[in-house]
Amino acid sequence: MHIGAQLYTVRDFTQTPKDLAATLKKVADIGYKYVHCSKLGPIDPHELRGLLDANGLTCTVTHTDPERLLRDVDGVIAEHKAIGCQDVGMGMMPERYRGSLEGLRRLIADYQPAVGRMLDAGLRFHYHNHDIEYQRVAGRTLLDIMMEEWPGAHLLACTYWVQMGGGDPIAWIQKYGARIRQVHIKDMVYTPQANNFGQHLVMTPILEGNMNYRGILAACAEQGVEFAHVEQDDCYDADPFDCLRKSFENLRGLGYC
């Protein structure tokens, strides 16, 4: 299993080609060799491929605008081939589909033609979960139903959001291991004083919170997960590059880097 960096962590520094070039160098200097491209500014895919190559980095998956998957799937396929990335990700279902089984089934029906085109082109489609998919309908979670009724989709399992939804990340990885090729990892800790967003549960670098990442990572390795991407959506007052570095160093201490 390879460790990567989710560039959403440093999204404020990836909005121009110049800033992206500097960011990719910093990420590579930390020691990462793989990245998840997400929330980048407008940049030609061939230029992006050049910047990745110049820093010894490989993009293993993206988060792609869901609306583009509906209206321009051929363009999405061409871009992924240009940057050498086989895996196309949907970061979250559009709001119009959320909150019901009927909405989930409309999501699957609407996007299945695009997923079929990607599969025909040799790409793979990954759905990234949050906590909303852990809503229960008739005793089952929406995510269980999604996995059953959307056979063409892989699950990009965000272990943090699995736990936020009340699930056990290890159990979910073991249950759907054959369809989980990539995961997101970030830790969680309770703070007695609410942060600037009014939250008490906050994200931290790996091994600096309370999640069982020794067990989670072992389950990922056992199930054949290919990439575990460090992601910290919110770093609060900390420097996001320092957060990526701390996670990398902690993971290296466990023998994963």
CSV table of C-alpha atoms in Angstrom, one decimal:
chain,number,residue,atom,x,y,z
A,1,MET,CA,0.0,0.0,0.0
A,2,HIS,CA,1.3,3.4,-1.0
A,3,ILE,CA,0.8,6.7,0.9
A,4,GLY,CA,-0.3,9.7,-1.0
A,5,ALA,CA,-1.3,13.3,-0.3
A,6,GLN,CA,-4.8,14.6,-1.0
A,7,LEU,CA,-4.2,18.1,-2.5
A,8,TYR,CA,-7.5,19.3,-1.2
A,9,THR,CA,-5.5,19.8,2.0
A,10,VAL,CA,-3.5,22.6,0.3
A,11,ARG,CA,-6.1,23.8,-2.0
A,12,ASP,CA,-5.4,27.4,-1.3
A,13,PHE,CA,-2.0,27.0,-2.9
A,14,THR,CA,-3.0,25.2,-6.1
A,15,GLN,CA,-5.1,27.7,-7.9
A,16,THR,CA,-2.5,28.9,-10.5
A,17,PRO,CA,0.1,27.0,-12.4
A,18,LYS,CA,2.9,28.9,-10.5
A,19,ASP,CA,1.4,28.1,-7.1
A,20,LEU,CA,0.7,24.5,-8.0
A,21,ALA,CA,4.3,24.0,-9.2
A,22,ALA,CA,5.6,25.3,-5.8
A,23,THR,CA,3.1,23.2,-3.9
A,24,LEU,CA,3.9,20.0,-5.7
A,25,LYS,CA,7.6,20.6,-5.0
A,26,LYS,CA,6.8,21.0,-1.3
A,27,VAL,CA,4.7,17.9,-1.2
A,28,ALA,CA,7.4,15.9,-3.0
A,29,ASP,CA,10.1,17.3,-0.6
A,30,ILE,CA,8.1,15.9,2.3
A,31,GLY,CA,8.5,12.5,0.7
A,32,TYR,CA,5.1,11.9,-1.0
A,33,LYS,CA,5.2,10.2,-4.4
A,34,TYR,CA,1.5,10.0,-5.0
A,35,VAL,CA,-1.2,12.6,-5.0
A,36,HIS,CA,-5.0,12.9,-5.2
A,37,CYS,CA,-5.8,15.9,-7.4
A,38,SER,CA,-8.7,17.8,-6.1
A,39,LYS,CA,-9.9,21.4,-6.1
A,40,LEU,CA,-7.1,22.6,-8.4
A,41,GLY,CA,-7.4,25.9,-10.3
A,42,PRO,CA,-7.8,26.0,-14.1
A,43,ILE,CA,-4.7,24.3,-15.6
A,44,ASP,CA,-4.2,22.4,-18.8
A,45,PRO,CA,-4.0,18.6,-18.1
A,46,HIS,CA,-0.8,18.4,-20.2
A,47,GLU,CA,0.8,21.1,-18.1
A,48,LEU,CA,-0.4,19.3,-15.0
A,49,ARG,CA,1.2,16.1,-16.2
A,50,GLY,CA,4.5,18.0,-16.8
A,51,LEU,CA,4.5,19.4,-13.3
A,52,LEU,CA,3.7,16.0,-11.7
A,53,ASP,CA,6.5,14.4,-13.7
A,54,ALA,CA,9.0,17.2,-12.8
A,55,ASN,CA,8.4,16.4,-9.1
A,56,GLY,CA,8.4,12.6,-9.4
A,57,LEU,CA,4.7,12.5,-8.5
A,58,THR,CA,1.8,10.4,-9.8
A,59,CYS,CA,-1.8,11.4,-9.7
A,60,THR,CA,-3.7,8.2,-8.7
A,61,VAL,CA,-7.3,9.6,-8.5
A,62,THR,CA,-9.2,12.9,-8.9
A,63,HIS,CA,-12.3,14.5,-7.6
A,64,THR,CA,-14.1,15.6,-10.7
A,65,ASP,CA,-17.1,18.0,-10.9
A,66,PRO,CA,-20.2,15.8,-10.9
A,67,GLU,CA,-21.9,18.0,-13.5
A,68,ARG,CA,-19.0,17.5,-15.9
A,69,LEU,CA,-19.4,13.8,-15.6
A,70,LEU,CA,-22.9,14.2,-16.9
A,71,ARG,CA,-22.3,16.8,-19.7
A,72,ASP,CA,-18.7,16.1,-20.8
A,73,VAL,CA,-17.6,12.6,-19.8
A,74,ASP,CA,-15.5,12.3,-23.0
A,75,GLY,CA,-13.6,15.4,-22.0
A,76,VAL,CA,-13.1,14.0,-18.5
A,77,ILE,CA,-11.7,10.7,-20.0
A,78,ALA,CA,-9.3,12.6,-22.2
A,79,GLU,CA,-8.0,14.7,-19.3
A,80,HIS,CA,-7.4,11.7,-17.2
A,81,LYS,CA,-5.5,10.0,-19.9
A,82,ALA,CA,-3.4,13.1,-20.4
A,83,ILE,CA,-2.3,13.2,-16.8
A,84,GLY,CA,-1.9,9.4,-16.6
A,85,CYS,CA,-4.6,8.8,-14.1
A,86,GLN,CA,-6.9,5.8,-14.3
A,87,ASP,CA,-9.3,6.6,-11.5
A,88,VAL,CA,-12.1,9.2,-11.7
A,89,GLY,CA,-13.7,10.3,-8.4
A,90,MET,CA,-16.9,11.9,-7.4
A,91,GLY,CA,-16.3,13.8,-4.1
A,92,MET,CA,-19.9,13.9,-3.0
A,93,MET,CA,-23.3,13.4,-4.4
A,94,PRO,CA,-25.0,16.6,-5.6
A,95,GLU,CA,-27.5,18.0,-3.1
A,96,ARG,CA,-30.5,17.2,-5.3
A,97,TYR,CA,-29.9,13.4,-4.7
A,98,ARG,CA,-29.3,13.5,-0.9
A,99,GLY,CA,-31.5,12.3,1.9
A,100,SER,CA,-33.6,9.5,0.5
A,101,LEU,CA,-33.4,6.1,-1.2
A,102,GLU,CA,-35.3,7.5,-4.2
A,103,GLY,CA,-32.6,10.2,-4.5
A,104,LEU,CA,-29.8,7.6,-4.3
A,105,ARG,CA,-31.4,5.5,-7.1
A,106,ARG,CA,-31.8,8.6,-9.3
A,107,LEU,CA,-28.1,9.3,-8.7
A,108,ILE,CA,-27.2,5.8,-9.9
A,109,ALA,CA,-29.5,5.9,-12.9
A,110,ASP,CA,-28.3,9.4,-14.0
A,111,TYR,CA,-24.6,8.6,-13.7
A,112,GLN,CA,-24.5,5.0,-14.9
A,113,PRO,CA,-24.1,5.9,-18.6
A,114,ALA,CA,-21.1,8.1,-17.7
A,115,VAL,CA,-19.7,5.3,-15.5
A,116,GLY,CA,-20.1,2.9,-18.4
A,117,ARG,CA,-18.2,5.2,-20.8
A,118,MET,CA,-15.4,5.5,-18.3
A,119,LEU,CA,-15.2,1.7,-17.9
A,120,ASP,CA,-15.2,1.2,-21.7
A,121,ALA,CA,-12.3,3.7,-21.9
A,122,GLY,CA,-10.3,1.7,-19.3
A,123,LEU,CA,-10.9,4.0,-16.4
A,124,ARG,CA,-12.4,3.3,-13.0
A,125,PHE,CA,-15.1,5.3,-11.2
A,126,HIS,CA,-14.9,5.9,-7.4
A,127,TYR,CA,-17.5,7.4,-5.2
A,128,HIS,CA,-16.2,9.2,-2.1
A,129,ASN,CA,-18.3,8.9,1.0
A,130,HIS,CA,-19.1,11.4,3.7
A,131,ASP,CA,-21.3,10.8,6.7
A,132,ILE,CA,-24.6,11.4,4.9
A,133,GLU,CA,-24.5,8.0,3.2
A,134,TYR,CA,-24.9,6.4,6.7
A,135,GLN,CA,-28.5,7.4,6.8
A,136,ARG,CA,-30.5,4.2,7.4
A,137,VAL,CA,-33.5,3.2,5.3
A,138,ALA,CA,-35.5,0.1,6.4
A,139,GLY,CA,-32.6,-1.0,8.6
A,140,ARG,CA,-29.8,-0.5,6.0
A,141,THR,CA,-27.5,2.4,5.3
A,142,LEU,CA,-27.7,4.2,2.0
A,143,LEU,CA,-24.0,3.3,1.4
A,144,ASP,CA,-24.8,-0.5,1.7
A,145,ILE,CA,-27.6,0.0,-0.9
A,146,MET,CA,-25.3,2.0,-3.1
A,147,MET,CA,-22.7,-0.8,-3.1
A,148,GLU,CA,-25.4,-3.4,-3.9
A,149,GLU,CA,-27.1,-1.5,-6.7
A,150,TRP,CA,-24.2,0.3,-8.3
A,151,PRO,CA,-21.9,-2.6,-9.4
A,152,GLY,CA,-19.8,-0.4,-11.6
A,153,ALA,CA,-18.7,1.9,-8.8
A,154,HIS,CA,-15.7,1.6,-6.5
A,155,LEU,CA,-15.8,3.1,-3.0
A,156,LEU,CA,-13.2,5.7,-2.2
A,157,ALA,CA,-13.6,5.2,1.5
A,158,CYS,CA,-12.9,8.2,3.7
A,159,THR,CA,-12.2,6.5,7.0
A,160,TYR,CA,-12.8,9.7,9.0
A,161,TRP,CA,-16.3,10.2,7.6
A,162,VAL,CA,-17.1,6.5,8.1
A,163,GLN,CA,-16.5,7.0,11.8
A,164,MET,CA,-18.4,10.3,11.8
A,165,GLY,CA,-21.4,8.5,10.3
A,166,GLY,CA,-21.3,6.0,13.1
A,167,GLY,CA,-19.6,3.2,11.2
A,168,ASP,CA,-16.5,1.2,12.0
A,169,PRO,CA,-13.8,1.9,9.4
A,170,ILE,CA,-12.2,-1.5,9.8
A,171,ALA,CA,-15.5,-3.4,9.3
A,172,TRP,CA,-16.3,-1.4,6.2
A,173,ILE,CA,-12.9,-1.9,4.7
A,174,GLN,CA,-13.2,-5.6,5.3
A,175,LYS,CA,-16.8,-5.8,4.0
A,176,TYR,CA,-16.1,-4.0,0.7
A,177,GLY,CA,-12.3,-4.5,0.3
A,178,ALA,CA,-12.6,-5.8,-3.2
A,179,ARG,CA,-14.2,-2.5,-4.3
A,180,ILE,CA,-11.9,-0.2,-2.3
A,181,ARG,CA,-8.7,0.5,-4.1
A,182,GLN,CA,-8.1,3.9,-2.5
A,183,VAL,CA,-8.9,5.5,0.9
A,184,HIS,CA,-8.6,8.8,2.6
A,185,ILE,CA,-7.0,9.0,6.1
A,186,LYS,CA,-7.2,11.8,8.7
A,187,ASP,CA,-7.5,11.6,12.4
A,188,MET,CA,-10.1,12.9,14.8
A,189,VAL,CA,-9.9,14.4,18.3
A,190,TYR,CA,-12.3,16.1,20.8
A,191,THR,CA,-11.6,19.6,21.8
A,192,PRO,CA,-13.2,21.0,25.0
A,193,GLN,CA,-13.4,24.5,23.5
A,194,ALA,CA,-15.2,24.7,20.2
A,195,ASN,CA,-13.1,25.9,17.3
A,196,ASN,CA,-13.9,28.8,15.0
A,197,PHE,CA,-16.5,26.7,13.2
A,198,GLY,CA,-18.3,25.8,16.5
A,199,GLN,CA,-17.0,22.2,16.3
A,200,HIS,CA,-15.7,20.0,19.1
A,201,LEU,CA,-14.6,17.1,16.9
A,202,VAL,CA,-11.8,18.2,14.7
A,203,MET,CA,-9.4,16.8,12.2
A,204,THR,CA,-5.7,16.2,13.1
A,205,PRO,CA,-2.7,14.6,11.5
A,206,ILE,CA,-2.6,10.8,11.6
A,207,LEU,CA,-1.8,9.3,15.1
A,208,GLU,CA,-2.5,12.7,16.8
A,209,GLY,CA,-6.2,11.9,17.3
A,210,ASN,CA,-8.2,9.1,18.7
A,211,MET,CA,-9.0,6.9,15.7
A,212,ASN,CA,-7.6,3.4,15.5
A,213,TYR,CA,-5.2,4.0,12.6
A,214,ARG,CA,-2.9,1.1,13.4
A,215,GLY,CA,-5.9,-1.2,12.9
A,216,ILE,CA,-7.4,0.8,10.0
A,217,LEU,CA,-4.1,0.7,8.1
A,218,ALA,CA,-3.6,-2.9,8.8
A,219,ALA,CA,-7.1,-3.7,7.5
A,220,CYS,CA,-6.3,-1.7,4.3
A,221,ALA,CA,-3.1,-3.6,3.7
A,222,GLU,CA,-4.8,-6.9,4.3
A,223,GLN,CA,-7.6,-6.1,1.8
A,224,GLY,CA,-5.2,-5.0,-0.9
A,225,VAL,CA,-5.9,-1.2,-0.8
A,226,GLU,CA,-3.5,0.4,-3.2
A,227,PHE,CA,-3.3,4.0,-2.0
A,228,ALA,CA,-4.0,5.7,1.3
A,229,HIS,CA,-4.1,9.5,0.8
A,230,VAL,CA,-3.5,11.8,3.8
A,231,GLU,CA,-6.2,14.5,3.8
A,232,GLN,CA,-7.0,17.2,6.3
A,233,ASP,CA,-9.8,19.3,5.1
A,234,ASP,CA,-9.4,21.8,7.9
A,235,CYS,CA,-6.1,22.5,9.6
A,236,TYR,CA,-7.5,25.5,11.5
A,237,ASP,CA,-4.5,27.6,12.7
A,238,ALA,CA,-1.9,25.1,11.6
A,239,ASP,CA,0.0,25.3,8.3
A,240,PRO,CA,-1.4,22.6,6.0
A,241,PHE,CA,2.0,21.6,4.7
A,242,ASP,CA,3.1,21.0,8.3
A,243,CYS,CA,0.0,18.8,8.8
A,244,LEU,CA,0.9,16.8,5.7
A,245,ARG,CA,4.4,16.5,7.0
A,246,LYS,CA,3.4,15.4,10.5
A,247,SER,CA,1.1,12.7,9.1
A,248,PHE,CA,3.9,11.5,6.7
A,249,GLU,CA,6.4,11.3,9.5
A,250,ASN,CA,3.9,9.4,11.8
A,251,LEU,CA,3.1,7.0,9.0
A,252,ARG,CA,6.8,6.5,8.4
A,253,GLY,CA,7.1,5.5,12.0
A,254,LEU,CA,4.6,2.8,11.4
A,255,GLY,CA,6.6,1.5,8.4
A,256,TYR,CA,4.2,2.8,5.7
A,257,CYS,CA,6.4,5.4,4.0
